[in-house]
Amino acid sequence: MVSPANKLDAPIGIFDSGVGGLSVLRHIQAQLPNEHLLYFADSGFAPYGDKPVDVVIERVLGIGAFLVARGVKALVVACNTATVAAVRILRERYPDMPIVGVEPGLKPGAASTRNGTVGVLATERTLAGEKFLLLRDQIVAATGTRFLLQPCVGLADQIEFGEPGAPALDAMLERYIAPLLAQGADTLVLGCTHYPLVQASIEGVIRRHTDAQVTLIDTGDAVARQLTRLLEAAGLLHDRDGEASLTGFTSASGTALSAAFASLLGQNPPVHELAIGATLSKPTGAHI
Ligand code: DGL
């Protein structure tokens, strides 16, 4: 755990099943430019969406323990699927640690729709989450919003491991998004942190189907704001300029994570390959 003497200087641990969490990390860097950040991409075990829930819980607890052992002062579960499966258990294990999870932006979706129809793109596991469905029901009762839930099987995997701009990605986006537009959705919630990474391709598909304005909801900004609030409340904000750092860790190829840092963030931080647990093995490498 972090000692009181250096707790402001301690890093923030951020993780995802792969590179998707970088869509959250970029907001954290923008809002908290002085913080030291550790990013863990569990690309060797991606995607989480098709894994049994106990495997996802084991991965989350393993990565959480690794980051806590490196002295983090807060954790960000930058993955909707991992949040649904394990954030409660992670909070039970580290009750004094500020922990922020990511959930599909149903409230901002309901607030932004003009015609009351909102499409929600996410993994099957996220859309089946008890808390998610409860929140959906509450918002429906309060606002009358019609949510169209679209499980996007294989999409996080395609973004993680496929070639950028590959026809397979476009075909998949078309398959998942076109029916939502046909049913009148004027707002699409990006309920997986991988999806904002292909926002340009998503916008391309939308433009092929409608001239109407379609709003995309990405919760990365709100997650960074919630992290800021929790750090402020705990007196843990790093307050000196010019000391920020970023370090990457991956359970797959370090070269692939370095390439993702370069292409998505224009940064070149040190990256370490390491094995955490060994329930599954999948030789992989992200190409984004
Ligand atoms: N970025 C993860 C999420 O937000 C990807 C899901 C997966 O690994 O299946 O849900």
PDB file of C-alpha atoms and ligand atoms in Angstrom:
ATOM      1  CA  MET A   1       0.000   0.000   0.000  1.00  0.00           C
ATOM      2  CA  VAL A   2       1.001   3.638  -0.386  1.00  0.00           C
ATOM      3  CA  SER A   3       2.856   5.196   2.566  1.00  0.00           C
ATOM      4  CA  PRO A   4       1.544   8.592   3.772  1.00  0.00           C
ATOM      5  CA  ALA A   5       4.849  10.287   2.889  1.00  0.00           C
ATOM      6  CA  ASN A   6       4.590   9.665  -0.841  1.00  0.00           C
ATOM      7  CA  LYS A   7       0.889   9.120  -1.382  1.00  0.00           C
ATOM      8  CA  LEU A   8       0.389  12.204  -3.583  1.00  0.00           C
ATOM      9  CA  ASP A   9       3.260  11.060  -5.795  1.00  0.00           C
ATOM     10  CA  ALA A  10       1.947   7.504  -6.050  1.00  0.00           C
ATOM     11  CA  PRO A  11       0.723   6.373  -9.483  1.00  0.00           C
ATOM     12  CA  ILE A  12      -2.834   5.659 -10.606  1.00  0.00           C
ATOM     13  CA  GLY A  13      -3.388   2.141 -11.954  1.00  0.00           C
ATOM     14  CA  ILE A  14      -5.590   1.810 -15.057  1.00  0.00           C
ATOM     15  CA  PHE A  15      -6.421  -1.465 -16.795  1.00  0.00           C
ATOM     16  CA  ASP A  16      -8.513  -3.079 -19.503  1.00  0.00           C
ATOM     17  CA  SER A  17      -8.715  -6.411 -21.307  1.00  0.00           C
ATOM     18  CA  GLY A  18      -6.452  -4.764 -23.886  1.00  0.00           C
ATOM     19  CA  VAL A  19      -5.899  -1.403 -25.534  1.00  0.00           C
ATOM     20  CA  GLY A  20      -9.534  -0.221 -25.131  1.00  0.00           C
ATOM     21  CA  GLY A  21      -8.737   1.493 -21.836  1.00  0.00           C
ATOM     22  CA  LEU A  22      -6.509   3.933 -23.712  1.00  0.00           C
ATOM     23  CA  SER A  23      -9.750   5.668 -24.736  1.00  0.00           C
ATOM     24  CA  VAL A  24     -10.196   6.391 -20.999  1.00  0.00           C
ATOM     25  CA  LEU A  25      -6.529   7.040 -20.258  1.00  0.00           C
ATOM     26  CA  ARG A  26      -6.425   9.910 -22.779  1.00  0.00           C
ATOM     27  CA  HIS A  27      -9.147  11.724 -20.798  1.00  0.00           C
ATOM     28  CA  ILE A  28      -7.313  11.061 -17.522  1.00  0.00           C
ATOM     29  CA  GLN A  29      -4.117  12.527 -18.962  1.00  0.00           C
ATOM     30  CA  ALA A  30      -6.030  15.580 -20.185  1.00  0.00           C
ATOM     31  CA  GLN A  31      -7.771  16.210 -16.840  1.00  0.00           C
ATOM     32  CA  LEU A  32      -4.961  15.141 -14.492  1.00  0.00           C
ATOM     33  CA  PRO A  33      -1.799  16.157 -16.354  1.00  0.00           C
ATOM     34  CA  ASN A  34       0.462  15.859 -13.288  1.00  0.00           C
ATOM     35  CA  GLU A  35      -0.297  12.268 -12.337  1.00  0.00           C
ATOM     36  CA  HIS A  36       1.915   9.225 -12.738  1.00  0.00           C
ATOM     37  CA  LEU A  37      -0.027   6.521 -14.595  1.00  0.00           C
ATOM     38  CA  LEU A  38       0.451   2.756 -14.890  1.00  0.00           C
ATOM     39  CA  TYR A  39      -1.542   1.108 -17.687  1.00  0.00           C
ATOM     40  CA  PHE A  40      -2.059  -2.661 -17.818  1.00  0.00           C
ATOM     41  CA  ALA A  41      -3.371  -4.155 -21.095  1.00  0.00           C
ATOM     42  CA  ASP A  42      -4.466  -7.760 -20.527  1.00  0.00           C
ATOM     43  CA  SER A  43      -4.250  -8.464 -24.260  1.00  0.00           C
ATOM     44  CA  GLY A  44      -3.061 -12.038 -23.660  1.00  0.00           C
ATOM     45  CA  PHE A  45      -6.510 -12.740 -22.225  1.00  0.00           C
ATOM     46  CA  ALA A  46      -8.634 -10.461 -24.450  1.00  0.00           C
ATOM     47  CA  PRO A  47     -11.478 -10.341 -25.059  1.00  0.00           C
ATOM     48  CA  TYR A  48     -13.118 -10.618 -21.637  1.00  0.00           C
ATOM     49  CA  GLY A  49     -16.597 -10.585 -23.190  1.00  0.00           C
ATOM     50  CA  ASP A  50     -16.474 -14.265 -24.163  1.00  0.00           C
ATOM     51  CA  LYS A  51     -14.743 -15.544 -20.994  1.00  0.00           C
ATOM     52  CA  PRO A  52     -16.527 -17.183 -18.054  1.00  0.00           C
ATOM     53  CA  VAL A  53     -17.203 -14.629 -15.336  1.00  0.00           C
ATOM     54  CA  ASP A  54     -14.908 -16.364 -12.816  1.00  0.00           C
ATOM     55  CA  VAL A  55     -12.008 -16.028 -15.258  1.00  0.00           C
ATOM     56  CA  VAL A  56     -12.691 -12.280 -15.628  1.00  0.00           C
ATOM     57  CA  ILE A  57     -12.864 -11.934 -11.824  1.00  0.00           C
ATOM     58  CA  GLU A  58      -9.557 -13.807 -11.462  1.00  0.00           C
ATOM     59  CA  ARG A  59      -7.906 -11.555 -14.054  1.00  0.00           C
ATOM     60  CA  VAL A  60      -9.225  -8.371 -12.411  1.00  0.00           C
ATOM     61  CA  LEU A  61      -8.091  -9.443  -8.929  1.00  0.00           C
ATOM     62  CA  GLY A  62      -4.690 -10.526 -10.286  1.00  0.00           C
ATOM     63  CA  ILE A  63      -4.110  -7.248 -12.125  1.00  0.00           C
ATOM     64  CA  GLY A  64      -5.466  -5.270  -9.157  1.00  0.00           C
ATOM     65  CA  ALA A  65      -3.002  -7.037  -6.817  1.00  0.00           C
ATOM     66  CA  PHE A  66      -0.135  -6.371  -9.235  1.00  0.00           C
ATOM     67  CA  LEU A  67      -0.943  -2.649  -9.431  1.00  0.00           C
ATOM     68  CA  VAL A  68      -1.496  -2.335  -5.670  1.00  0.00           C
ATOM     69  CA  ALA A  69       1.883  -4.003  -5.101  1.00  0.00           C
ATOM     70  CA  ARG A  70       3.380  -1.241  -7.286  1.00  0.00           C
ATOM     71  CA  GLY A  71       1.992   1.329  -4.842  1.00  0.00           C
ATOM     72  CA  VAL A  72      -0.984   2.797  -6.730  1.00  0.00           C
ATOM     73  CA  LYS A  73      -3.171   5.298  -4.858  1.00  0.00           C
ATOM     74  CA  ALA A  74      -6.265   4.638  -7.027  1.00  0.00           C
ATOM     75  CA  LEU A  75      -7.523   2.112  -9.572  1.00  0.00           C
ATOM     76  CA  VAL A  76      -9.513   2.661 -12.764  1.00  0.00           C
ATOM     77  CA  VAL A  77     -11.212  -0.400 -14.247  1.00  0.00           C
ATOM     78  CA  ALA A  78     -11.231   1.006 -17.797  1.00  0.00           C
ATOM     79  CA  CYS A  79     -13.373  -1.840 -19.106  1.00  0.00           C
ATOM     80  CA  ASN A  80     -17.176  -2.121 -18.967  1.00  0.00           C
ATOM     81  CA  THR A  81     -17.079  -5.929 -19.026  1.00  0.00           C
ATOM     82  CA  ALA A  82     -14.601  -6.150 -16.135  1.00  0.00           C
ATOM     83  CA  THR A  83     -16.564  -3.518 -14.184  1.00  0.00           C
ATOM     84  CA  VAL A  84     -19.798  -5.501 -14.494  1.00  0.00           C
ATOM     85  CA  ALA A  85     -18.072  -8.738 -13.500  1.00  0.00           C
ATOM     86  CA  ALA A  86     -15.723  -7.660 -10.746  1.00  0.00           C
ATOM     87  CA  VAL A  87     -15.651  -4.035  -9.555  1.00  0.00           C
ATOM     88  CA  ARG A  88     -17.717  -4.866  -6.471  1.00  0.00           C
ATOM     89  CA  ILE A  89     -15.299  -7.653  -5.475  1.00  0.00           C
ATOM     90  CA  LEU A  90     -12.317  -5.387  -6.148  1.00  0.00           C
ATOM     91  CA  ARG A  91     -13.831  -2.716  -3.857  1.00  0.00           C
ATOM     92  CA  GLU A  92     -14.403  -5.314  -1.135  1.00  0.00           C
ATOM     93  CA  ARG A  93     -10.760  -6.353  -1.380  1.00  0.00           C
ATOM     94  CA  TYR A  94      -9.421  -2.756  -1.245  1.00  0.00           C
ATOM     95  CA  PRO A  95     -12.018  -0.852   0.794  1.00  0.00           C
ATOM     96  CA  ASP A  96      -9.774   2.192   1.346  1.00  0.00           C
ATOM     97  CA  MET A  97      -8.704   2.574  -2.284  1.00  0.00           C
ATOM     98  CA  PRO A  98     -10.541   4.984  -4.625  1.00  0.00           C
ATOM     99  CA  ILE A  99     -11.743   2.661  -7.424  1.00  0.00           C
ATOM    100  CA  VAL A 100     -13.549   3.932 -10.530  1.00  0.00           C
ATOM    101  CA  GLY A 101     -15.335   1.600 -12.929  1.00  0.00           C
ATOM    102  CA  VAL A 102     -16.788   2.210 -16.396  1.00  0.00           C
ATOM    103  CA  GLU A 103     -20.417   1.671 -17.274  1.00  0.00           C
ATOM    104  CA  PRO A 104     -22.322   2.376 -20.497  1.00  0.00           C
ATOM    105  CA  GLY A 105     -23.567   5.975 -20.523  1.00  0.00           C
ATOM    106  CA  LEU A 106     -27.302   5.344 -20.284  1.00  0.00           C
ATOM    107  CA  LYS A 107     -28.020   8.590 -18.431  1.00  0.00           C
ATOM    108  CA  PRO A 108     -26.104  10.825 -20.870  1.00  0.00           C
ATOM    109  CA  GLY A 109     -27.729   8.834 -23.696  1.00  0.00           C
ATOM    110  CA  ALA A 110     -31.222   9.551 -22.342  1.00  0.00           C
ATOM    111  CA  ALA A 111     -30.277  13.209 -21.793  1.00  0.00           C
ATOM    112  CA  SER A 112     -28.980  13.665 -25.325  1.00  0.00           C
ATOM    113  CA  THR A 113     -31.588  11.861 -27.445  1.00  0.00           C
ATOM    114  CA  ARG A 114     -34.015  14.119 -29.300  1.00  0.00           C
ATOM    115  CA  ASN A 115     -36.469  11.438 -30.409  1.00  0.00           C
ATOM    116  CA  GLY A 116     -36.263   9.136 -27.361  1.00  0.00           C
ATOM    117  CA  THR A 117     -34.498   6.214 -29.068  1.00  0.00           C
ATOM    118  CA  VAL A 118     -30.988   5.257 -27.959  1.00  0.00           C
ATOM    119  CA  GLY A 119     -28.857   2.371 -29.251  1.00  0.00           C
ATOM    120  CA  VAL A 120     -26.429   0.762 -26.782  1.00  0.00           C
ATOM    121  CA  LEU A 121     -23.393  -1.046 -28.196  1.00  0.00           C
ATOM    122  CA  ALA A 122     -21.546  -3.294 -25.723  1.00  0.00           C
ATOM    123  CA  THR A 123     -20.396  -6.844 -25.078  1.00  0.00           C
ATOM    124  CA  GLU A 124     -23.000  -9.501 -24.254  1.00  0.00           C
ATOM    125  CA  ARG A 125     -21.700  -9.762 -20.692  1.00  0.00           C
ATOM    126  CA  THR A 126     -22.059  -6.013 -20.098  1.00  0.00           C
ATOM    127  CA  LEU A 127     -25.611  -5.938 -21.451  1.00  0.00           C
ATOM    128  CA  ALA A 128     -26.615  -8.882 -19.245  1.00  0.00           C
ATOM    129  CA  GLY A 129     -25.274  -7.230 -16.056  1.00  0.00           C
ATOM    130  CA  GLU A 130     -27.837  -7.018 -13.255  1.00  0.00           C
ATOM    131  CA  LYS A 131     -26.896  -3.465 -12.222  1.00  0.00           C
ATOM    132  CA  PHE A 132     -26.909  -2.346 -15.848  1.00  0.00           C
ATOM    133  CA  LEU A 133     -30.430  -3.714 -16.439  1.00  0.00           C
ATOM    134  CA  LEU A 134     -31.687  -2.179 -13.202  1.00  0.00           C
ATOM    135  CA  LEU A 135     -30.323   1.232 -14.194  1.00  0.00           C
ATOM    136  CA  ARG A 136     -31.843   0.851 -17.658  1.00  0.00           C
ATOM    137  CA  ASP A 137     -35.254   0.095 -16.114  1.00  0.00           C
ATOM    138  CA  GLN A 138     -35.010   3.107 -13.777  1.00  0.00           C
ATOM    139  CA  ILE A 139     -34.132   5.456 -16.636  1.00  0.00           C
ATOM    140  CA  VAL A 140     -36.907   4.030 -18.818  1.00  0.00           C
ATOM    141  CA  ALA A 141     -39.389   4.580 -15.976  1.00  0.00           C
ATOM    142  CA  ALA A 142     -38.177   8.141 -15.389  1.00  0.00           C
ATOM    143  CA  THR A 143     -37.746   9.337 -18.969  1.00  0.00           C
ATOM    144  CA  GLY A 144     -39.583   6.918 -21.279  1.00  0.00           C
ATOM    145  CA  THR A 145     -36.397   6.459 -23.320  1.00  0.00           C
ATOM    146  CA  ARG A 146     -36.399   3.436 -25.619  1.00  0.00           C
ATOM    147  CA  PHE A 147     -33.039   1.659 -25.305  1.00  0.00           C
ATOM    148  CA  LEU A 148     -32.093  -0.746 -28.096  1.00  0.00           C
ATOM    149  CA  LEU A 149     -29.443  -3.100 -26.681  1.00  0.00           C
ATOM    150  CA  GLN A 150     -27.009  -4.407 -29.283  1.00  0.00           C
ATOM    151  CA  PRO A 151     -24.501  -7.058 -28.187  1.00  0.00           C
ATOM    152  CA  CYS A 152     -21.431  -6.662 -30.412  1.00  0.00           C
ATOM    153  CA  VAL A 153     -19.938 -10.157 -30.424  1.00  0.00           C
ATOM    154  CA  GLY A 154     -16.352 -10.097 -31.707  1.00  0.00           C
ATOM    155  CA  LEU A 155     -16.071  -6.305 -32.076  1.00  0.00           C
ATOM    156  CA  ALA A 156     -13.629  -5.658 -29.192  1.00  0.00           C
ATOM    157  CA  ASP A 157     -11.529  -8.559 -30.499  1.00  0.00           C
ATOM    158  CA  GLN A 158     -11.561  -7.127 -34.028  1.00  0.00           C
ATOM    159  CA  ILE A 159     -10.440  -3.721 -32.719  1.00  0.00           C
ATOM    160  CA  GLU A 160      -7.779  -5.276 -30.468  1.00  0.00           C
ATOM    161  CA  PHE A 161      -6.253  -7.651 -32.997  1.00  0.00           C
ATOM    162  CA  GLY A 162      -7.499  -6.665 -36.469  1.00  0.00           C
ATOM    163  CA  GLU A 163      -5.747  -4.348 -38.880  1.00  0.00           C
ATOM    164  CA  PRO A 164      -6.929  -0.713 -38.549  1.00  0.00           C
ATOM    165  CA  GLY A 165      -9.497   0.132 -41.235  1.00  0.00           C
ATOM    166  CA  ALA A 166      -9.827  -3.550 -42.268  1.00  0.00           C
ATOM    167  CA  PRO A 167     -12.965  -4.401 -44.274  1.00  0.00           C
ATOM    168  CA  ALA A 168     -13.875  -6.951 -41.560  1.00  0.00           C
ATOM    169  CA  LEU A 169     -14.176  -4.105 -39.021  1.00  0.00           C
ATOM    170  CA  ASP A 170     -16.427  -2.083 -41.315  1.00  0.00           C
ATOM    171  CA  ALA A 171     -18.612  -5.116 -42.048  1.00  0.00           C
ATOM    172  CA  MET A 172     -19.019  -5.792 -38.339  1.00  0.00           C
ATOM    173  CA  LEU A 173     -19.883  -2.171 -37.533  1.00  0.00           C
ATOM    174  CA  GLU A 174     -22.387  -2.156 -40.372  1.00  0.00           C
ATOM    175  CA  ARG A 175     -24.030  -5.322 -39.053  1.00  0.00           C
ATOM    176  CA  TYR A 176     -24.422  -3.929 -35.535  1.00  0.00           C
ATOM    177  CA  ILE A 177     -25.178  -0.274 -36.212  1.00  0.00           C
ATOM    178  CA  ALA A 178     -27.440  -0.306 -39.312  1.00  0.00           C
ATOM    179  CA  PRO A 179     -30.386  -2.020 -37.533  1.00  0.00           C
ATOM    180  CA  LEU A 180     -30.224   0.547 -34.706  1.00  0.00           C
ATOM    181  CA  LEU A 181     -30.360   3.419 -37.192  1.00  0.00           C
ATOM    182  CA  ALA A 182     -33.198   1.695 -39.072  1.00  0.00           C
ATOM    183  CA  GLN A 183     -35.160   1.642 -35.800  1.00  0.00           C
ATOM    184  CA  GLY A 184     -34.647   5.380 -35.400  1.00  0.00           C
ATOM    185  CA  ALA A 185     -31.793   5.642 -32.882  1.00  0.00           C
ATOM    186  CA  ASP A 186     -30.441   9.217 -32.905  1.00  0.00           C
ATOM    187  CA  THR A 187     -27.947   8.484 -30.122  1.00  0.00           C
ATOM    188  CA  LEU A 188     -25.493   5.588 -29.790  1.00  0.00           C
ATOM    189  CA  VAL A 189     -23.906   4.719 -26.453  1.00  0.00           C
ATOM    190  CA  LEU A 190     -20.400   3.285 -26.902  1.00  0.00           C
ATOM    191  CA  GLY A 191     -20.609   0.798 -24.020  1.00  0.00           C
ATOM    192  CA  CYS A 192     -17.156  -0.757 -24.458  1.00  0.00           C
ATOM    193  CA  THR A 193     -13.948   1.204 -24.091  1.00  0.00           C
ATOM    194  CA  HIS A 194     -12.588  -0.276 -27.322  1.00  0.00           C
ATOM    195  CA  TYR A 195     -15.319   1.337 -29.441  1.00  0.00           C
ATOM    196  CA  PRO A 196     -14.266   5.026 -29.167  1.00  0.00           C
ATOM    197  CA  LEU A 197     -10.949   3.934 -30.701  1.00  0.00           C
ATOM    198  CA  VAL A 198     -12.778   3.348 -34.011  1.00  0.00           C
ATOM    199  CA  GLN A 199     -15.055   6.393 -33.800  1.00  0.00           C
ATOM    200  CA  ALA A 200     -14.121   7.510 -37.332  1.00  0.00           C
ATOM    201  CA  SER A 201     -15.231   4.142 -38.774  1.00  0.00           C
ATOM    202  CA  ILE A 202     -18.455   4.287 -36.733  1.00  0.00           C
ATOM    203  CA  GLU A 203     -19.164   7.781 -38.081  1.00  0.00           C
ATOM    204  CA  GLY A 204     -18.483   6.489 -41.597  1.00  0.00           C
ATOM    205  CA  VAL A 205     -21.116   3.762 -41.194  1.00  0.00           C
ATOM    206  CA  ILE A 206     -23.626   6.276 -39.785  1.00  0.00           C
ATOM    207  CA  ARG A 207     -23.060   8.668 -42.716  1.00  0.00           C
ATOM    208  CA  ARG A 208     -23.745   5.851 -45.188  1.00  0.00           C
ATOM    209  CA  HIS A 209     -27.175   5.315 -43.611  1.00  0.00           C
ATOM    210  CA  THR A 210     -28.516   8.704 -42.570  1.00  0.00           C
ATOM    211  CA  ASP A 211     -28.056  12.428 -43.010  1.00  0.00           C
ATOM    212  CA  ALA A 212     -29.554  12.982 -39.554  1.00  0.00           C
ATOM    213  CA  GLN A 213     -27.273  13.914 -36.691  1.00  0.00           C
ATOM    214  CA  VAL A 214     -26.423  10.894 -34.523  1.00  0.00           C
ATOM    215  CA  THR A 215     -24.777  11.583 -31.157  1.00  0.00           C
ATOM    216  CA  LEU A 216     -22.099   9.194 -29.871  1.00  0.00           C
ATOM    217  CA  ILE A 217     -21.773   8.799 -26.091  1.00  0.00           C
ATOM    218  CA  ASP A 218     -18.306   7.952 -24.745  1.00  0.00           C
ATOM    219  CA  THR A 219     -17.982   7.887 -20.953  1.00  0.00           C
ATOM    220  CA  GLY A 220     -14.167   8.326 -20.835  1.00  0.00           C
ATOM    221  CA  ASP A 221     -14.517  12.004 -19.949  1.00  0.00           C
ATOM    222  CA  ALA A 222     -17.009  11.298 -17.126  1.00  0.00           C
ATOM    223  CA  VAL A 223     -14.747   8.557 -15.729  1.00  0.00           C
ATOM    224  CA  ALA A 224     -11.800  10.968 -15.590  1.00  0.00           C
ATOM    225  CA  ARG A 225     -14.004  13.530 -13.815  1.00  0.00           C
ATOM    226  CA  GLN A 226     -15.153  10.941 -11.260  1.00  0.00           C
ATOM    227  CA  LEU A 227     -11.514   9.930 -10.661  1.00  0.00           C
ATOM    228  CA  THR A 228     -10.612  13.591 -10.126  1.00  0.00           C
ATOM    229  CA  ARG A 229     -13.466  13.996  -7.620  1.00  0.00           C
ATOM    230  CA  LEU A 230     -12.426  10.905  -5.639  1.00  0.00           C
ATOM    231  CA  LEU A 231      -8.742  11.923  -5.548  1.00  0.00           C
ATOM    232  CA  GLU A 232      -9.690  15.444  -4.480  1.00  0.00           C
ATOM    233  CA  ALA A 233     -11.982  14.147  -1.728  1.00  0.00           C
ATOM    234  CA  ALA A 234      -9.226  11.851  -0.442  1.00  0.00           C
ATOM    235  CA  GLY A 235      -6.599  14.617  -0.609  1.00  0.00           C
ATOM    236  CA  LEU A 236      -4.610  12.535  -3.103  1.00  0.00           C
ATOM    237  CA  LEU A 237      -4.229  14.868  -6.104  1.00  0.00           C
ATOM    238  CA  HIS A 238      -0.658  15.230  -7.345  1.00  0.00           C
ATOM    239  CA  ASP A 239      -0.009  18.958  -7.108  1.00  0.00           C
ATOM    240  CA  ARG A 240       3.319  19.625  -8.829  1.00  0.00           C
ATOM    241  CA  ASP A 241       3.701  20.380 -12.542  1.00  0.00           C
ATOM    242  CA  GLY A 242       6.005  18.639 -14.957  1.00  0.00           C
ATOM    243  CA  GLU A 243       6.471  15.295 -13.225  1.00  0.00           C
ATOM    244  CA  ALA A 244       3.854  13.118 -14.917  1.00  0.00           C
ATOM    245  CA  SER A 245       4.839   9.732 -16.276  1.00  0.00           C
ATOM    246  CA  LEU A 246       3.237   6.793 -18.057  1.00  0.00           C
ATOM    247  CA  THR A 247       4.353   3.154 -17.931  1.00  0.00           C
ATOM    248  CA  GLY A 248       2.713   0.283 -19.830  1.00  0.00           C
ATOM    249  CA  PHE A 249       2.378  -3.383 -18.906  1.00  0.00           C
ATOM    250  CA  THR A 250       0.931  -6.124 -21.061  1.00  0.00           C
ATOM    251  CA  SER A 251       0.243  -9.849 -20.828  1.00  0.00           C
ATOM    252  CA  ALA A 252       0.846 -10.122 -24.607  1.00  0.00           C
ATOM    253  CA  SER A 253       3.244  -8.396 -27.004  1.00  0.00           C
ATOM    254  CA  GLY A 254       5.067  -5.309 -25.737  1.00  0.00           C
ATOM    255  CA  THR A 255       5.659  -4.246 -29.330  1.00  0.00           C
ATOM    256  CA  ALA A 256       1.919  -4.263 -29.966  1.00  0.00           C
ATOM    257  CA  LEU A 257       1.176  -2.152 -26.876  1.00  0.00           C
ATOM    258  CA  SER A 258       3.961   0.284 -27.820  1.00  0.00           C
ATOM    259  CA  ALA A 259       2.414   0.574 -31.289  1.00  0.00           C
ATOM    260  CA  ALA A 260      -0.994   1.292 -29.717  1.00  0.00           C
ATOM    261  CA  PHE A 261       0.481   3.991 -27.455  1.00  0.00           C
ATOM    262  CA  ALA A 262       2.139   5.574 -30.478  1.00  0.00           C
ATOM    263  CA  SER A 263      -0.843   5.437 -32.834  1.00  0.00           C
ATOM    264  CA  LEU A 264      -3.597   6.293 -30.324  1.00  0.00           C
ATOM    265  CA  LEU A 265      -1.820   8.706 -27.978  1.00  0.00           C
ATOM    266  CA  GLY A 266       1.275   9.780 -29.937  1.00  0.00           C
ATOM    267  CA  GLN A 267       3.371   8.681 -26.933  1.00  0.00           C
ATOM    268  CA  ASN A 268       6.271   6.351 -26.455  1.00  0.00           C
ATOM    269  CA  PRO A 269       6.300   5.215 -22.800  1.00  0.00           C
ATOM    270  CA  PRO A 270       8.322   2.269 -21.466  1.00  0.00           C
ATOM    271  CA  VAL A 271       6.371  -0.996 -21.842  1.00  0.00           C
ATOM    272  CA  HIS A 272       6.931  -4.242 -19.937  1.00  0.00           C
ATOM    273  CA  GLU A 273       5.653  -7.693 -20.887  1.00  0.00           C
ATOM    274  CA  LEU A 274       4.625  -9.824 -17.956  1.00  0.00           C
ATOM    275  CA  ALA A 275       2.598 -12.896 -17.041  1.00  0.00           C
ATOM    276  CA  ILE A 276      -0.058 -12.656 -14.345  1.00  0.00           C
ATOM    277  CA  GLY A 277      -1.701 -16.019 -13.610  1.00  0.00           C
ATOM    278  CA  ALA A 278      -1.961 -18.691 -16.263  1.00  0.00           C
ATOM    279  CA  THR A 279      -5.537 -19.942 -16.464  1.00  0.00           C
ATOM    280  CA  LEU A 280      -5.674 -19.395 -20.194  1.00  0.00           C
ATOM    281  CA  SER A 281      -3.068 -18.774 -22.787  1.00  0.00           C
ATOM    282  CA  LYS A 282      -3.573 -17.172 -26.129  1.00  0.00           C
ATOM    283  CA  PRO A 283      -0.608 -16.044 -28.176  1.00  0.00           C
ATOM    284  CA  THR A 284      -1.684 -12.693 -29.533  1.00  0.00           C
ATOM    285  CA  GLY A 285      -0.569  -9.208 -30.481  1.00  0.00           C
ATOM    286  CA  ALA A 286      -2.622  -6.056 -30.835  1.00  0.00           C
ATOM    287  CA  HIS A 287      -2.288  -4.342 -34.199  1.00  0.00           C
ATOM    288  CA  ILE A 288      -4.208  -1.152 -33.701  1.00  0.00           C
TER     289      ILE A 288
HETATM  290  N1  DGL B   1     -12.827  -2.706 -23.346  1.00  0.00           N
HETATM  291  C1  DGL B   1     -13.675  -3.792 -22.872  1.00  0.00           C
HETATM  292  C2  DGL B   1     -15.025  -3.224 -22.407  1.00  0.00           C
HETATM  293  O1  DGL B   1     -15.116  -2.029 -22.159  1.00  0.00           O
HETATM  294  C3  DGL B   1     -13.634  -4.850 -23.907  1.00  0.00           C
HETATM  295  C4  DGL B   1     -14.465  -6.043 -23.658  1.00  0.00           C
HETATM  296  C5  DGL B   1     -13.821  -7.350 -23.927  1.00  0.00           C
HETATM  297  O2  DGL B   1     -12.628  -7.542 -23.664  1.00  0.00           O
HETATM  298  O3  DGL B   1     -14.582  -8.225 -24.369  1.00  0.00           O
HETATM  299  O4  DGL B   1     -16.004  -3.912 -22.254  1.00  0.00           O
END
